[in-house]
Amino acid sequence: MLNLFNFKKKREQNELKKKLLKDSIDSINKVQMMACVAQNILKIQEDYLIAKAKENKLRNEANQLFKNNEGR
């Protein structure tokens, strides 16, 4: 009878360990997905800032050309 009790207890412990392991893996996967999303957002922001800088540079060059043509 004691063996049966120990077996059931061990089985319950193993089931609990499996559940905890699965939950841990699920949590890790969620964190990895969030990190990937954050990385994509940072890349989009970087691309936006580069585009804005190029736009500003072109605007400044156009203004400079306009000022040079006005001076003639």
JSON list of C-alpha atoms in Angstrom, two decimals:
[
{"chain": "A", "resi": 1, "resn": "MET", "atom": "CA", "xyz": [0.00, 0.00, 0.00]},
{"chain": "A", "resi": 2, "resn": "LEU", "atom": "CA", "xyz": [2.87, 2.33, 0.81]},
{"chain": "A", "resi": 3, "resn": "ASN", "atom": "CA", "xyz": [4.41, 1.65, -2.61]},
{"chain": "A", "resi": 4, "resn": "LEU", "atom": "CA", "xyz": [1.16, 2.61, -4.33]},
{"chain": "A", "resi": 5, "resn": "PHE", "atom": "CA", "xyz": [0.99, 5.82, -2.31]},
{"chain": "A", "resi": 6, "resn": "ASN", "atom": "CA", "xyz": [4.62, 6.68, -3.16]},
{"chain": "A", "resi": 7, "resn": "PHE", "atom": "CA", "xyz": [3.99, 5.92, -6.82]},
{"chain": "A", "resi": 8, "resn": "LYS", "atom": "CA", "xyz": [0.97, 8.22, -6.93]},
{"chain": "A", "resi": 9, "resn": "LYS", "atom": "CA", "xyz": [2.86, 10.96, -5.13]},
{"chain": "A", "resi": 10, "resn": "LYS", "atom": "CA", "xyz": [5.82, 10.66, -7.51]},
{"chain": "A", "resi": 11, "resn": "ARG", "atom": "CA", "xyz": [3.47, 10.73, -10.47]},
{"chain": "A", "resi": 12, "resn": "GLU", "atom": "CA", "xyz": [1.77, 13.89, -9.18]},
{"chain": "A", "resi": 13, "resn": "GLN", "atom": "CA", "xyz": [5.18, 15.50, -8.66]},
{"chain": "A", "resi": 14, "resn": "ASN", "atom": "CA", "xyz": [6.24, 14.58, -12.18]},
{"chain": "A", "resi": 15, "resn": "GLU", "atom": "CA", "xyz": [3.02, 15.99, -13.63]},
{"chain": "A", "resi": 16, "resn": "LEU", "atom": "CA", "xyz": [3.56, 19.22, -11.69]},
{"chain": "A", "resi": 17, "resn": "LYS", "atom": "CA", "xyz": [7.17, 19.43, -12.93]},
{"chain": "A", "resi": 18, "resn": "LYS", "atom": "CA", "xyz": [5.97, 18.93, -16.52]},
{"chain": "A", "resi": 19, "resn": "LYS", "atom": "CA", "xyz": [3.41, 21.70, -16.12]},
{"chain": "A", "resi": 20, "resn": "LEU", "atom": "CA", "xyz": [5.96, 24.07, -14.58]},
{"chain": "A", "resi": 21, "resn": "LEU", "atom": "CA", "xyz": [8.43, 23.30, -17.36]},
{"chain": "A", "resi": 22, "resn": "LYS", "atom": "CA", "xyz": [5.78, 23.91, -20.02]},
{"chain": "A", "resi": 23, "resn": "ASP", "atom": "CA", "xyz": [4.77, 27.19, -18.35]},
{"chain": "A", "resi": 24, "resn": "SER", "atom": "CA", "xyz": [8.42, 28.25, -18.19]},
{"chain": "A", "resi": 25, "resn": "ILE", "atom": "CA", "xyz": [8.93, 27.47, -21.87]},
{"chain": "A", "resi": 26, "resn": "ASP", "atom": "CA", "xyz": [5.75, 29.38, -22.76]},
{"chain": "A", "resi": 27, "resn": "SER", "atom": "CA", "xyz": [6.98, 32.38, -20.75]},
{"chain": "A", "resi": 28, "resn": "ILE", "atom": "CA", "xyz": [10.37, 32.29, -22.45]},
{"chain": "A", "resi": 29, "resn": "ASN", "atom": "CA", "xyz": [8.68, 32.14, -25.86]},
{"chain": "A", "resi": 30, "resn": "LYS", "atom": "CA", "xyz": [6.52, 35.14, -25.01]},
{"chain": "A", "resi": 31, "resn": "VAL", "atom": "CA", "xyz": [9.56, 37.14, -23.89]},
{"chain": "A", "resi": 32, "resn": "GLN", "atom": "CA", "xyz": [11.38, 36.21, -27.11]},
{"chain": "A", "resi": 33, "resn": "MET", "atom": "CA", "xyz": [8.39, 37.34, -29.17]},
{"chain": "A", "resi": 34, "resn": "MET", "atom": "CA", "xyz": [8.21, 40.65, -27.28]},
{"chain": "A", "resi": 35, "resn": "ALA", "atom": "CA", "xyz": [11.95, 41.17, -27.79]},
{"chain": "A", "resi": 36, "resn": "CYS", "atom": "CA", "xyz": [11.51, 40.52, -31.52]},
{"chain": "A", "resi": 37, "resn": "VAL", "atom": "CA", "xyz": [8.66, 43.04, -31.69]},
{"chain": "A", "resi": 38, "resn": "ALA", "atom": "CA", "xyz": [10.73, 45.61, -29.79]},
{"chain": "A", "resi": 39, "resn": "GLN", "atom": "CA", "xyz": [13.64, 45.02, -32.17]},
{"chain": "A", "resi": 40, "resn": "ASN", "atom": "CA", "xyz": [11.35, 45.58, -35.16]},
{"chain": "A", "resi": 41, "resn": "ILE", "atom": "CA", "xyz": [10.03, 48.80, -33.62]},
{"chain": "A", "resi": 42, "resn": "LEU", "atom": "CA", "xyz": [13.57, 50.06, -33.07]},
{"chain": "A", "resi": 43, "resn": "LYS", "atom": "CA", "xyz": [14.46, 49.26, -36.69]},
{"chain": "A", "resi": 44, "resn": "ILE", "atom": "CA", "xyz": [11.39, 51.16, -37.91]},
{"chain": "A", "resi": 45, "resn": "GLN", "atom": "CA", "xyz": [12.34, 54.13, -35.71]},
{"chain": "A", "resi": 46, "resn": "GLU", "atom": "CA", "xyz": [15.91, 54.04, -37.00]},
{"chain": "A", "resi": 47, "resn": "ASP", "atom": "CA", "xyz": [14.71, 53.96, -40.62]},
{"chain": "A", "resi": 48, "resn": "TYR", "atom": "CA", "xyz": [12.35, 56.86, -39.89]},
{"chain": "A", "resi": 49, "resn": "LEU", "atom": "CA", "xyz": [15.11, 58.96, -38.33]},
{"chain": "A", "resi": 50, "resn": "ILE", "atom": "CA", "xyz": [17.44, 58.27, -41.25]},
{"chain": "A", "resi": 51, "resn": "ALA", "atom": "CA", "xyz": [14.71, 59.27, -43.72]},
{"chain": "A", "resi": 52, "resn": "LYS", "atom": "CA", "xyz": [14.00, 62.45, -41.74]},
{"chain": "A", "resi": 53, "resn": "ALA", "atom": "CA", "xyz": [17.70, 63.35, -41.68]},
{"chain": "A", "resi": 54, "resn": "LYS", "atom": "CA", "xyz": [17.93, 62.86, -45.45]},
{"chain": "A", "resi": 55, "resn": "GLU", "atom": "CA", "xyz": [14.79, 64.95, -45.93]},
{"chain": "A", "resi": 56, "resn": "ASN", "atom": "CA", "xyz": [16.23, 67.76, -43.80]},
{"chain": "A", "resi": 57, "resn": "LYS", "atom": "CA", "xyz": [19.55, 67.61, -45.64]},
{"chain": "A", "resi": 58, "resn": "LEU", "atom": "CA", "xyz": [17.77, 67.88, -48.99]},
{"chain": "A", "resi": 59, "resn": "ARG", "atom": "CA", "xyz": [15.63, 70.75, -47.72]},
{"chain": "A", "resi": 60, "resn": "ASN", "atom": "CA", "xyz": [18.72, 72.60, -46.48]},
{"chain": "A", "resi": 61, "resn": "GLU", "atom": "CA", "xyz": [20.48, 72.06, -49.82]},
{"chain": "A", "resi": 62, "resn": "ALA", "atom": "CA", "xyz": [17.42, 73.34, -51.69]},
{"chain": "A", "resi": 63, "resn": "ASN", "atom": "CA", "xyz": [17.22, 76.40, -49.45]},
{"chain": "A", "resi": 64, "resn": "GLN", "atom": "CA", "xyz": [20.92, 77.06, -50.00]},
{"chain": "A", "resi": 65, "resn": "LEU", "atom": "CA", "xyz": [20.50, 76.83, -53.78]},
{"chain": "A", "resi": 66, "resn": "PHE", "atom": "CA", "xyz": [17.49, 79.14, -53.60]},
{"chain": "A", "resi": 67, "resn": "LYS", "atom": "CA", "xyz": [19.47, 81.70, -51.56]},
{"chain": "A", "resi": 68, "resn": "ASN", "atom": "CA", "xyz": [22.40, 81.48, -53.99]},
{"chain": "A", "resi": 69, "resn": "ASN", "atom": "CA", "xyz": [20.08, 82.06, -56.97]},
{"chain": "A", "resi": 70, "resn": "GLU", "atom": "CA", "xyz": [18.44, 85.03, -55.26]},
{"chain": "A", "resi": 71, "resn": "GLY", "atom": "CA", "xyz": [21.82, 86.67, -54.76]},
{"chain": "A", "resi": 72, "resn": "ARG", "atom": "CA", "xyz": [22.58, 86.71, -58.48]}
]
